[in-house]
Amino acid sequence: MLMAVPTIVIVAVAVFTLIRLIPGDPAALMLGDLAEPQQIAALRSTLGLDQSIPMQFMIWVGHLFNGDFGKSIVTGEPVLHLVLSRFFISAQIVVLAVFIASIIAVPAGVIAAWKQNSLTDLALVGTATVLLSIPTFWLGLLLLLFFGLKLGWVPVLGYVSVTTDWKAGLIYMALPVATLFIHEMGVIIRMARASTLEVLRLDYITHARAKGLSEQAVLWRHAFKNAFGPTWTMIGLILGNLLGGIAVIETVFSIPGLGRLLVDSIFQRDYPVIQGCLLLVAVAYVLVNLVVDLLYPLFDPRVVAE
Amino acid sequence: MKKLTFNGVIGGTIITLLFIVAAIGMFWTPFDPMKLSFSARLAAPSGAHLLGTDEFGRDVLSRLMVGAQASVWIGFATVCFAVFFGTLIGLISGYARGWADGIIMAFNNALLAFPGILLALGLLAVFGANQYGIIFALGIAYTPSMARIVRGAVLSLREREFIEASKVMGNSEIYTILRHILPNCLAPITVLATSMFGWAILSESALSFLGLGVPPPAPTWGNMLAAGRPFIEQAAWLGFFPGLCIALTLLGINLLGDALRDKLDPRMRGLK
């Protein structure tokens, strides 16, 4: 648990170093090919790019603590505000998709394990393996092609936030959420099945059966509780990973989320925004996993939070 | 046992086919994958162009065959990079223990705290969007998980009697590591490397789809999907076949990975 702090520090150093390694001068890039050297030099000093690298780092960290993540080189918007507003858009899609997927996939995985090697099990595992092999950006494209272009049920372009118009917002969110949900179902079914299988062969399950408990009770009251732990950890990892990998989904559905922001800023060499995105996702990832670890004892009392 | 063979056979067949298609594509394709033909723009699949043509009239099948090479090569190179450095770091860290292990693992865990694709995106901004950039970026992104697996295996191995015996016999530490510890780590390395091959192919196509991967006109499955996206309404095949190739490849690798895991992972042995 204490690992969270040094991890975030190392991540901050890594993010800063990474960005400094990028070839190309953002000042020259912003001013275009016709800029005079004096103009470039002047802009470099306003951006703080003429300081030494360690100095730039200290200034940067100092500003971070004041909530100042800098301004976008391209639009001049404050980075923290920009990144957080985009983060909200991505997070609602990811959280909703993983939540729905878990509700369906965890019981499905438990049942597959319980009926191991039966037709039900083969069907569930087969479906899960196929689902997780389909790349999300292709699945999204196919859903868009079918439900958007062929059937015309959902708009193909544009985006409306749920906060401005919740009805329209939900319609715009439907396909991205469905895409992620279908993909993550595959991952979670397999995880839930594997951890249930490990539990089912333990002696206490044999004991519970020997006591004459019904299969229902054995499965849901005894096996499920212990089997859910690893799946729960996995769900945390998925949430974090999706935040990093959602750029492709946002590209397919033209959603102005965090992933798209990151990719666009890489194209535009918008250093402060790239740093802000990377830092925020890394911190979110660490925090999500921290919360997952802290909640773990709720499902598995044998594990005591440190 | 029946299911294990089924997974292995299907997965193995798909991956073998992928390698064969990629190999054939090096010497022969039905059409020149780069040749523009404005008279044959967006032609639907037909006898001449089995999988249709794209927005520049280029043959989709030929481009997919060349794209398979890019996927196989980038996947293979990435896995080699991650296996080599991950195993090296894991062996050193697990065998040395103490402060060296502490420092290496603190750094390793910080890298693992980054979602892989995000780290790759950041690194790509540094290395530039081309195939070598992708290989380095993904290789570096995957190295920490390999290092962690190998270190775990080494930590449990180094306390075993046969390692003790090797030391007592007067073998050097390097010899003990290479002759006795490394071969016993091969099972987890193989299982993880198989998964990584799939991750690398998926990430490469995702990055190319975003425009941060192999730049056009060189065909990869990812950038073909991205290029075909504006035309999918008139030409659905442009959005269909490249994605199908990625999905089939990943399915093959996942099935093969499952079969390998069932066979090699000792934790799974009791389950079959």
mmCIF file of C-alpha atoms in Angstrom, chain A:
data_model
loop_
_atom_site.group_PDB
_atom_site.id
_atom_site.type_symbol
_atom_site.label_atom_id
_atom_site.label_comp_id
_atom_site.label_asym_id
_atom_site.label_seq_id
_atom_site.Cartn_x
_atom_site.Cartn_y
_atom_site.Cartn_z
ATOM 1 C CA MET A 1 0.000 0.000 0.000
ATOM 2 C CA LEU A 2 2.857 2.369 0.873
ATOM 3 C CA MET A 3 4.271 1.557 -2.561
ATOM 4 C CA ALA A 4 1.737 3.990 -4.027
ATOM 5 C CA VAL A 5 3.734 7.090 -3.032
ATOM 6 C CA PRO A 6 7.196 6.162 -4.388
ATOM 7 C CA THR A 7 5.512 4.752 -7.472
ATOM 8 C CA ILE A 8 3.839 8.080 -8.209
ATOM 9 C CA VAL A 9 7.165 9.902 -7.622
ATOM 10 C CA ILE A 10 9.022 7.614 -10.022
ATOM 11 C CA VAL A 11 6.181 7.971 -12.523
ATOM 12 C CA ALA A 12 6.468 11.779 -12.303
ATOM 13 C CA VAL A 13 10.223 11.630 -12.951
ATOM 14 C CA ALA A 14 9.661 9.188 -15.800
ATOM 15 C CA VAL A 15 6.953 11.341 -17.399
ATOM 16 C CA PHE A 16 9.139 14.437 -17.187
ATOM 17 C CA THR A 17 12.230 12.666 -18.585
ATOM 18 C CA LEU A 18 10.253 11.026 -21.347
ATOM 19 C CA ILE A 19 8.920 14.314 -22.623
ATOM 20 C CA ARG A 20 12.395 15.924 -22.600
ATOM 21 C CA LEU A 21 13.682 13.053 -24.752
ATOM 22 C CA ILE A 22 11.316 13.908 -27.583
ATOM 23 C CA PRO A 23 13.255 15.266 -30.544
ATOM 24 C CA GLY A 24 12.137 18.604 -31.938
ATOM 25 C CA ASP A 25 11.732 22.048 -30.421
ATOM 26 C CA PRO A 26 8.132 22.894 -29.489
ATOM 27 C CA ALA A 27 8.864 26.625 -29.753
ATOM 28 C CA ALA A 28 10.093 26.257 -33.349
ATOM 29 C CA LEU A 29 7.145 24.012 -34.097
ATOM 30 C CA MET A 30 4.584 26.502 -32.765
ATOM 31 C CA LEU A 31 5.969 29.414 -34.760
ATOM 32 C CA GLY A 32 6.277 27.525 -38.020
ATOM 33 C CA ASP A 33 9.013 27.490 -40.655
ATOM 34 C CA LEU A 34 9.186 31.246 -41.250
ATOM 35 C CA ALA A 35 10.010 32.224 -37.647
ATOM 36 C CA GLU A 36 13.115 34.334 -36.908
ATOM 37 C CA PRO A 37 15.621 32.801 -34.446
ATOM 38 C CA GLN A 38 14.981 35.731 -32.067
ATOM 39 C CA GLN A 39 11.262 34.991 -31.991
ATOM 40 C CA ILE A 40 11.980 31.328 -31.201
ATOM 41 C CA ALA A 41 14.391 32.300 -28.430
ATOM 42 C CA ALA A 42 11.834 34.677 -26.930
ATOM 43 C CA LEU A 43 9.139 32.034 -26.940
ATOM 44 C CA ARG A 44 11.534 29.479 -25.446
ATOM 45 C CA SER A 45 12.144 31.749 -22.480
ATOM 46 C CA THR A 46 8.419 32.431 -21.935
ATOM 47 C CA LEU A 47 7.806 28.673 -21.995
ATOM 48 C CA GLY A 48 10.717 28.099 -19.623
ATOM 49 C CA LEU A 49 12.466 25.899 -22.171
ATOM 50 C CA ASP A 50 15.768 27.801 -21.864
ATOM 51 C CA GLN A 51 16.338 26.665 -18.256
ATOM 52 C CA SER A 52 18.524 23.678 -17.399
ATOM 53 C CA ILE A 53 16.743 20.328 -17.323
ATOM 54 C CA PRO A 54 16.930 19.785 -13.512
ATOM 55 C CA MET A 55 15.760 23.376 -13.036
ATOM 56 C CA GLN A 56 12.828 22.761 -15.376
ATOM 57 C CA PHE A 57 11.961 19.669 -13.340
ATOM 58 C CA MET A 58 12.021 21.531 -10.018
ATOM 59 C CA ILE A 59 9.879 24.338 -11.434
ATOM 60 C CA TRP A 60 7.479 21.779 -12.873
ATOM 61 C CA VAL A 61 7.099 19.844 -9.609
ATOM 62 C CA GLY A 62 6.675 23.090 -7.661
ATOM 63 C CA HIS A 63 3.855 24.096 -9.961
ATOM 64 C CA LEU A 64 2.263 20.627 -9.740
ATOM 65 C CA PHE A 65 1.900 21.028 -5.979
ATOM 66 C CA ASN A 66 0.055 24.280 -6.560
ATOM 67 C CA GLY A 67 -2.322 22.528 -8.926
ATOM 68 C CA ASP A 68 -0.648 24.279 -11.848
ATOM 69 C CA PHE A 69 -0.026 21.723 -14.582
ATOM 70 C CA GLY A 70 0.888 24.427 -17.089
ATOM 71 C CA LYS A 71 -0.983 25.660 -20.112
ATOM 72 C CA SER A 72 -1.532 23.897 -23.394
ATOM 73 C CA ILE A 73 1.037 25.141 -25.904
ATOM 74 C CA VAL A 74 -1.552 24.908 -28.671
ATOM 75 C CA THR A 75 -4.749 26.333 -27.169
ATOM 76 C CA GLY A 76 -3.475 28.105 -24.050
ATOM 77 C CA GLU A 77 -6.034 26.295 -21.849
ATOM 78 C CA PRO A 78 -4.942 25.308 -18.329
ATOM 79 C CA VAL A 79 -3.834 21.660 -18.549
ATOM 80 C CA LEU A 80 -5.378 20.466 -15.284
ATOM 81 C CA HIS A 81 -8.832 21.682 -16.229
ATOM 82 C CA LEU A 82 -8.528 20.326 -19.770
ATOM 83 C CA VAL A 83 -7.264 16.915 -18.674
ATOM 84 C CA LEU A 84 -9.787 16.514 -15.857
ATOM 85 C CA SER A 85 -12.780 17.397 -18.046
ATOM 86 C CA ARG A 86 -11.630 14.869 -20.667
ATOM 87 C CA PHE A 87 -10.903 12.343 -17.941
ATOM 88 C CA PHE A 88 -14.530 12.507 -16.787
ATOM 89 C CA ILE A 89 -15.756 11.656 -20.286
ATOM 90 C CA SER A 90 -13.462 8.623 -20.607
ATOM 91 C CA ALA A 91 -14.012 7.442 -17.034
ATOM 92 C CA GLN A 92 -17.805 7.295 -17.289
ATOM 93 C CA ILE A 93 -17.575 5.059 -20.369
ATOM 94 C CA VAL A 94 -14.935 2.777 -18.862
ATOM 95 C CA VAL A 95 -16.590 2.455 -15.447
ATOM 96 C CA LEU A 96 -20.041 1.795 -16.885
ATOM 97 C CA ALA A 97 -18.737 -0.831 -19.342
ATOM 98 C CA VAL A 98 -16.656 -2.678 -16.738
ATOM 99 C CA PHE A 99 -19.509 -2.537 -14.216
ATOM 100 C CA ILE A 100 -22.051 -4.108 -16.604
ATOM 101 C CA ALA A 101 -19.487 -6.625 -17.848
ATOM 102 C CA SER A 102 -18.654 -7.720 -14.286
ATOM 103 C CA ILE A 103 -22.290 -8.214 -13.307
ATOM 104 C CA ILE A 104 -22.812 -10.621 -16.194
ATOM 105 C CA ALA A 105 -19.359 -12.151 -16.611
ATOM 106 C CA VAL A 106 -18.535 -13.055 -12.993
ATOM 107 C CA PRO A 107 -21.562 -15.345 -12.499
ATOM 108 C CA ALA A 108 -21.003 -16.756 -16.005
ATOM 109 C CA GLY A 109 -17.394 -17.600 -15.134
ATOM 110 C CA VAL A 110 -18.414 -19.223 -11.838
ATOM 111 C CA ILE A 111 -21.024 -21.345 -13.601
ATOM 112 C CA ALA A 112 -18.514 -22.361 -16.285
ATOM 113 C CA ALA A 113 -16.122 -23.543 -13.571
ATOM 114 C CA TRP A 114 -18.864 -25.371 -11.705
ATOM 115 C CA LYS A 115 -19.838 -27.216 -14.895
ATOM 116 C CA GLN A 116 -16.225 -27.737 -15.911
ATOM 117 C CA ASN A 117 -15.769 -29.541 -19.249
ATOM 118 C CA SER A 118 -19.520 -29.652 -19.859
ATOM 119 C CA LEU A 119 -21.080 -28.221 -22.990
ATOM 120 C CA THR A 120 -22.029 -25.062 -21.055
ATOM 121 C CA ASP A 121 -18.416 -24.618 -19.977
ATOM 122 C CA LEU A 122 -17.051 -25.140 -23.476
ATOM 123 C CA ALA A 123 -19.581 -22.701 -24.925
ATOM 124 C CA LEU A 124 -18.847 -20.039 -22.303
ATOM 125 C CA VAL A 125 -15.057 -20.358 -22.516
ATOM 126 C CA GLY A 126 -15.158 -20.524 -26.310
ATOM 127 C CA THR A 127 -17.298 -17.394 -26.502
ATOM 128 C CA ALA A 128 -15.082 -15.627 -23.982
ATOM 129 C CA THR A 129 -11.907 -16.477 -25.921
ATOM 130 C CA VAL A 130 -13.444 -15.230 -29.167
ATOM 131 C CA LEU A 131 -14.710 -12.024 -27.516
ATOM 132 C CA LEU A 132 -11.367 -11.141 -26.017
ATOM 133 C CA SER A 133 -9.589 -11.809 -29.315
ATOM 134 C CA ILE A 134 -11.635 -9.190 -31.159
ATOM 135 C CA PRO A 135 -9.786 -5.870 -31.138
ATOM 136 C CA THR A 136 -11.989 -3.151 -29.631
ATOM 137 C CA PHE A 137 -11.414 -0.717 -32.475
ATOM 138 C CA TRP A 138 -12.597 -3.264 -35.033
ATOM 139 C CA LEU A 139 -15.600 -4.285 -32.947
ATOM 140 C CA GLY A 140 -16.482 -0.607 -32.518
ATOM 141 C CA LEU A 141 -16.180 -0.036 -36.251
ATOM 142 C CA LEU A 142 -18.475 -3.000 -36.998
ATOM 143 C CA LEU A 143 -21.065 -1.870 -34.422
ATOM 144 C CA LEU A 144 -20.933 1.649 -35.845
ATOM 145 C CA LEU A 145 -21.332 0.297 -39.362
ATOM 146 C CA PHE A 146 -24.320 -1.837 -38.398
ATOM 147 C CA PHE A 147 -26.217 0.207 -35.789
ATOM 148 C CA GLY A 148 -25.146 3.623 -37.025
ATOM 149 C CA LEU A 149 -24.998 3.429 -40.795
ATOM 150 C CA LYS A 150 -27.213 0.443 -41.693
ATOM 151 C CA LEU A 151 -29.942 0.737 -39.054
ATOM 152 C CA GLY A 152 -29.532 4.416 -38.216
ATOM 153 C CA TRP A 153 -30.287 3.836 -34.525
ATOM 154 C CA VAL A 154 -27.412 5.923 -33.226
ATOM 155 C CA PRO A 155 -25.711 9.029 -34.612
ATOM 156 C CA VAL A 156 -22.424 8.310 -36.363
ATOM 157 C CA LEU A 157 -20.665 11.589 -35.697
ATOM 158 C CA GLY A 158 -20.497 14.075 -32.877
ATOM 159 C CA TYR A 159 -20.769 13.819 -29.136
ATOM 160 C CA VAL A 160 -23.150 15.106 -26.477
ATOM 161 C CA SER A 161 -22.210 14.916 -22.807
ATOM 162 C CA VAL A 162 -24.650 13.296 -20.366
ATOM 163 C CA THR A 163 -24.332 16.385 -18.183
ATOM 164 C CA THR A 164 -25.785 18.698 -20.845
ATOM 165 C CA ASP A 165 -28.519 16.352 -22.116
ATOM 166 C CA TRP A 166 -28.678 13.013 -20.392
ATOM 167 C CA LYS A 167 -30.948 11.332 -22.909
ATOM 168 C CA ALA A 168 -28.861 12.256 -25.945
ATOM 169 C CA GLY A 169 -25.698 11.659 -23.935
ATOM 170 C CA LEU A 170 -26.723 8.085 -23.159
ATOM 171 C CA ILE A 171 -27.396 7.405 -26.841
ATOM 172 C CA TYR A 172 -23.926 8.642 -27.763
ATOM 173 C CA MET A 173 -22.430 6.503 -25.000
ATOM 174 C CA ALA A 174 -24.305 3.324 -25.928
ATOM 175 C CA LEU A 175 -21.980 1.973 -28.639
ATOM 176 C CA PRO A 176 -18.628 2.769 -26.989
ATOM 177 C CA VAL A 177 -19.881 1.221 -23.742
ATOM 178 C CA ALA A 178 -21.223 -1.820 -25.625
ATOM 179 C CA THR A 179 -17.894 -2.265 -27.431
ATOM 180 C CA LEU A 180 -15.852 -2.224 -24.240
ATOM 181 C CA PHE A 181 -18.432 -4.315 -22.417
ATOM 182 C CA ILE A 182 -18.351 -7.086 -25.027
ATOM 183 C CA HIS A 183 -14.559 -7.185 -25.003
ATOM 184 C CA GLU A 184 -14.171 -7.130 -21.216
ATOM 185 C CA MET A 185 -16.810 -9.846 -20.781
ATOM 186 C CA GLY A 186 -14.355 -12.236 -22.408
ATOM 187 C CA VAL A 187 -11.537 -11.250 -20.077
ATOM 188 C CA ILE A 188 -13.619 -11.392 -16.897
ATOM 189 C CA ILE A 189 -15.403 -14.693 -17.672
ATOM 190 C CA ARG A 190 -12.054 -16.446 -18.096
ATOM 191 C CA MET A 191 -10.602 -14.895 -14.943
ATOM 192 C CA ALA A 192 -13.649 -15.744 -12.821
ATOM 193 C CA ARG A 193 -13.657 -19.305 -14.176
ATOM 194 C CA ALA A 194 -9.958 -19.867 -13.477
ATOM 195 C CA SER A 195 -10.112 -18.594 -9.902
ATOM 196 C CA THR A 196 -13.297 -20.554 -9.159
ATOM 197 C CA LEU A 197 -11.674 -23.738 -10.517
ATOM 198 C CA GLU A 198 -8.761 -23.299 -8.144
ATOM 199 C CA VAL A 199 -11.095 -22.906 -5.191
ATOM 200 C CA LEU A 200 -13.450 -25.753 -6.124
ATOM 201 C CA ARG A 201 -10.757 -28.403 -5.732
ATOM 202 C CA LEU A 202 -9.889 -27.329 -2.179
ATOM 203 C CA ASP A 203 -10.758 -29.567 0.751
ATOM 204 C CA TYR A 204 -13.237 -27.206 2.388
ATOM 205 C CA ILE A 205 -15.469 -27.452 -0.670
ATOM 206 C CA THR A 206 -15.419 -31.252 -0.448
ATOM 207 C CA HIS A 207 -16.211 -30.819 3.239
ATOM 208 C CA ALA A 208 -19.117 -28.485 2.510
ATOM 209 C CA ARG A 209 -20.486 -31.005 0.001
ATOM 210 C CA ALA A 210 -19.969 -33.859 2.446
ATOM 211 C CA LYS A 211 -22.001 -31.967 5.016
ATOM 212 C CA GLY A 212 -24.866 -32.347 2.568
ATOM 213 C CA LEU A 213 -25.139 -28.692 1.541
ATOM 214 C CA SER A 214 -26.903 -28.061 -1.726
ATOM 215 C CA GLU A 215 -24.726 -27.316 -4.740
ATOM 216 C CA GLN A 216 -26.191 -23.797 -4.766
ATOM 217 C CA ALA A 217 -24.985 -23.155 -1.241
ATOM 218 C CA VAL A 218 -21.575 -24.686 -1.891
ATOM 219 C CA LEU A 219 -21.077 -22.645 -5.006
ATOM 220 C CA TRP A 220 -22.351 -19.214 -3.986
ATOM 221 C CA ARG A 221 -21.808 -19.210 -0.230
ATOM 222 C CA HIS A 222 -18.518 -21.064 -0.028
ATOM 223 C CA ALA A 223 -16.724 -21.135 -3.364
ATOM 224 C CA PHE A 224 -17.741 -17.762 -4.756
ATOM 225 C CA LYS A 225 -16.549 -15.733 -1.779
ATOM 226 C CA ASN A 226 -13.010 -17.027 -2.039
ATOM 227 C CA ALA A 227 -12.939 -17.122 -5.806
ATOM 228 C CA PHE A 228 -13.962 -13.514 -6.212
ATOM 229 C CA GLY A 229 -10.727 -12.069 -4.798
ATOM 230 C CA PRO A 230 -8.437 -12.523 -7.816
ATOM 231 C CA THR A 231 -11.263 -11.462 -10.144
ATOM 232 C CA TRP A 232 -11.750 -8.305 -8.102
ATOM 233 C CA THR A 233 -8.039 -7.463 -8.439
ATOM 234 C CA MET A 234 -8.287 -8.152 -12.162
ATOM 235 C CA ILE A 235 -11.230 -5.776 -12.521
ATOM 236 C CA GLY A 236 -9.121 -3.045 -10.929
ATOM 237 C CA LEU A 237 -6.297 -3.678 -13.394
ATOM 238 C CA ILE A 238 -8.773 -3.626 -16.295
ATOM 239 C CA LEU A 239 -10.160 -0.253 -15.199
ATOM 240 C CA GLY A 240 -6.680 1.237 -15.145
ATOM 241 C CA ASN A 241 -5.630 -0.355 -18.414
ATOM 242 C CA LEU A 242 -8.744 0.825 -20.196
ATOM 243 C CA LEU A 243 -8.052 4.411 -19.225
ATOM 244 C CA GLY A 244 -4.754 4.076 -21.060
ATOM 245 C CA GLY A 245 -6.126 2.106 -23.982
ATOM 246 C CA ILE A 246 -9.356 3.960 -24.608
ATOM 247 C CA ALA A 247 -7.805 6.205 -27.270
ATOM 248 C CA VAL A 248 -8.762 3.782 -30.053
ATOM 249 C CA ILE A 249 -12.413 3.619 -28.949
ATOM 250 C CA GLU A 250 -12.589 7.394 -28.710
ATOM 251 C CA THR A 251 -11.115 7.641 -32.196
ATOM 252 C CA VAL A 252 -13.700 5.257 -33.638
ATOM 253 C CA PHE A 253 -16.654 7.040 -32.023
ATOM 254 C CA SER A 254 -15.189 10.569 -32.206
ATOM 255 C CA ILE A 255 -15.479 11.086 -28.462
ATOM 256 C CA PRO A 256 -13.414 13.963 -27.038
ATOM 257 C CA GLY A 257 -11.981 11.905 -24.169
ATOM 258 C CA LEU A 258 -8.640 11.621 -22.450
ATOM 259 C CA GLY A 259 -7.176 9.073 -24.857
ATOM 260 C CA ARG A 260 -7.950 11.201 -27.891
ATOM 261 C CA LEU A 261 -6.512 14.247 -26.093
ATOM 262 C CA LEU A 262 -3.264 12.365 -25.454
ATOM 263 C CA VAL A 263 -2.940 11.165 -29.050
ATOM 264 C CA ASP A 264 -3.723 14.617 -30.460
ATOM 265 C CA SER A 265 -1.187 16.251 -28.150
ATOM 266 C CA ILE A 266 1.450 13.734 -29.249
ATOM 267 C CA PHE A 267 0.781 14.787 -32.850
ATOM 268 C CA GLN A 268 0.976 18.468 -31.894
ATOM 269 C CA ARG A 269 3.923 18.033 -29.511
ATOM 270 C CA ASP A 270 1.924 19.735 -26.805
ATOM 271 C CA TYR A 271 4.351 18.819 -23.968
ATOM 272 C CA PRO A 272 2.349 20.101 -20.986
ATOM 273 C CA VAL A 273 -0.813 18.291 -22.101
ATOM 274 C CA ILE A 274 1.079 15.027 -22.808
ATOM 275 C CA GLN A 275 2.612 15.240 -19.339
ATOM 276 C CA GLY A 276 -0.741 15.999 -17.748
ATOM 277 C CA CYS A 277 -2.460 13.056 -19.455
ATOM 278 C CA LEU A 278 0.293 10.552 -18.676
ATOM 279 C CA LEU A 279 0.527 11.706 -15.081
ATOM 280 C CA LEU A 280 -3.214 11.675 -14.502
ATOM 281 C CA VAL A 281 -3.705 8.203 -15.953
ATOM 282 C CA ALA A 282 -0.767 6.821 -13.979
ATOM 283 C CA VAL A 283 -2.064 8.361 -10.756
ATOM 284 C CA ALA A 284 -5.591 7.124 -11.490
ATOM 285 C CA TYR A 285 -4.184 3.641 -12.174
ATOM 286 C CA VAL A 286 -2.289 3.596 -8.882
ATOM 287 C CA LEU A 287 -5.283 4.953 -6.966
ATOM 288 C CA VAL A 288 -7.748 2.503 -8.501
ATOM 289 C CA ASN A 289 -5.488 -0.394 -7.556
ATOM 290 C CA LEU A 290 -5.023 1.052 -4.083
ATOM 291 C CA VAL A 291 -8.793 1.265 -3.580
ATOM 292 C CA VAL A 292 -9.151 -2.280 -4.943
ATOM 293 C CA ASP A 293 -6.554 -3.522 -2.449
ATOM 294 C CA LEU A 294 -8.191 -1.655 0.425
ATOM 295 C CA LEU A 295 -11.611 -3.112 -0.385
ATOM 296 C CA TYR A 296 -10.184 -6.631 -0.775
ATOM 297 C CA PRO A 297 -10.766 -7.625 2.895
ATOM 298 C CA LEU A 298 -14.501 -7.060 2.341
ATOM 299 C CA PHE A 299 -14.539 -10.097 0.059
ATOM 300 C CA ASP A 300 -11.802 -12.094 1.678
ATOM 301 C CA PRO A 301 -11.537 -11.547 5.450
ATOM 302 C CA ARG A 302 -8.345 -13.649 5.538
ATOM 303 C CA VAL A 303 -6.549 -10.741 3.918
ATOM 304 C CA VAL A 304 -6.010 -7.886 6.355
ATOM 305 C CA ALA A 305 -5.237 -4.473 4.894
ATOM 306 C CA GLU A 306 -1.727 -3.399 5.874
#
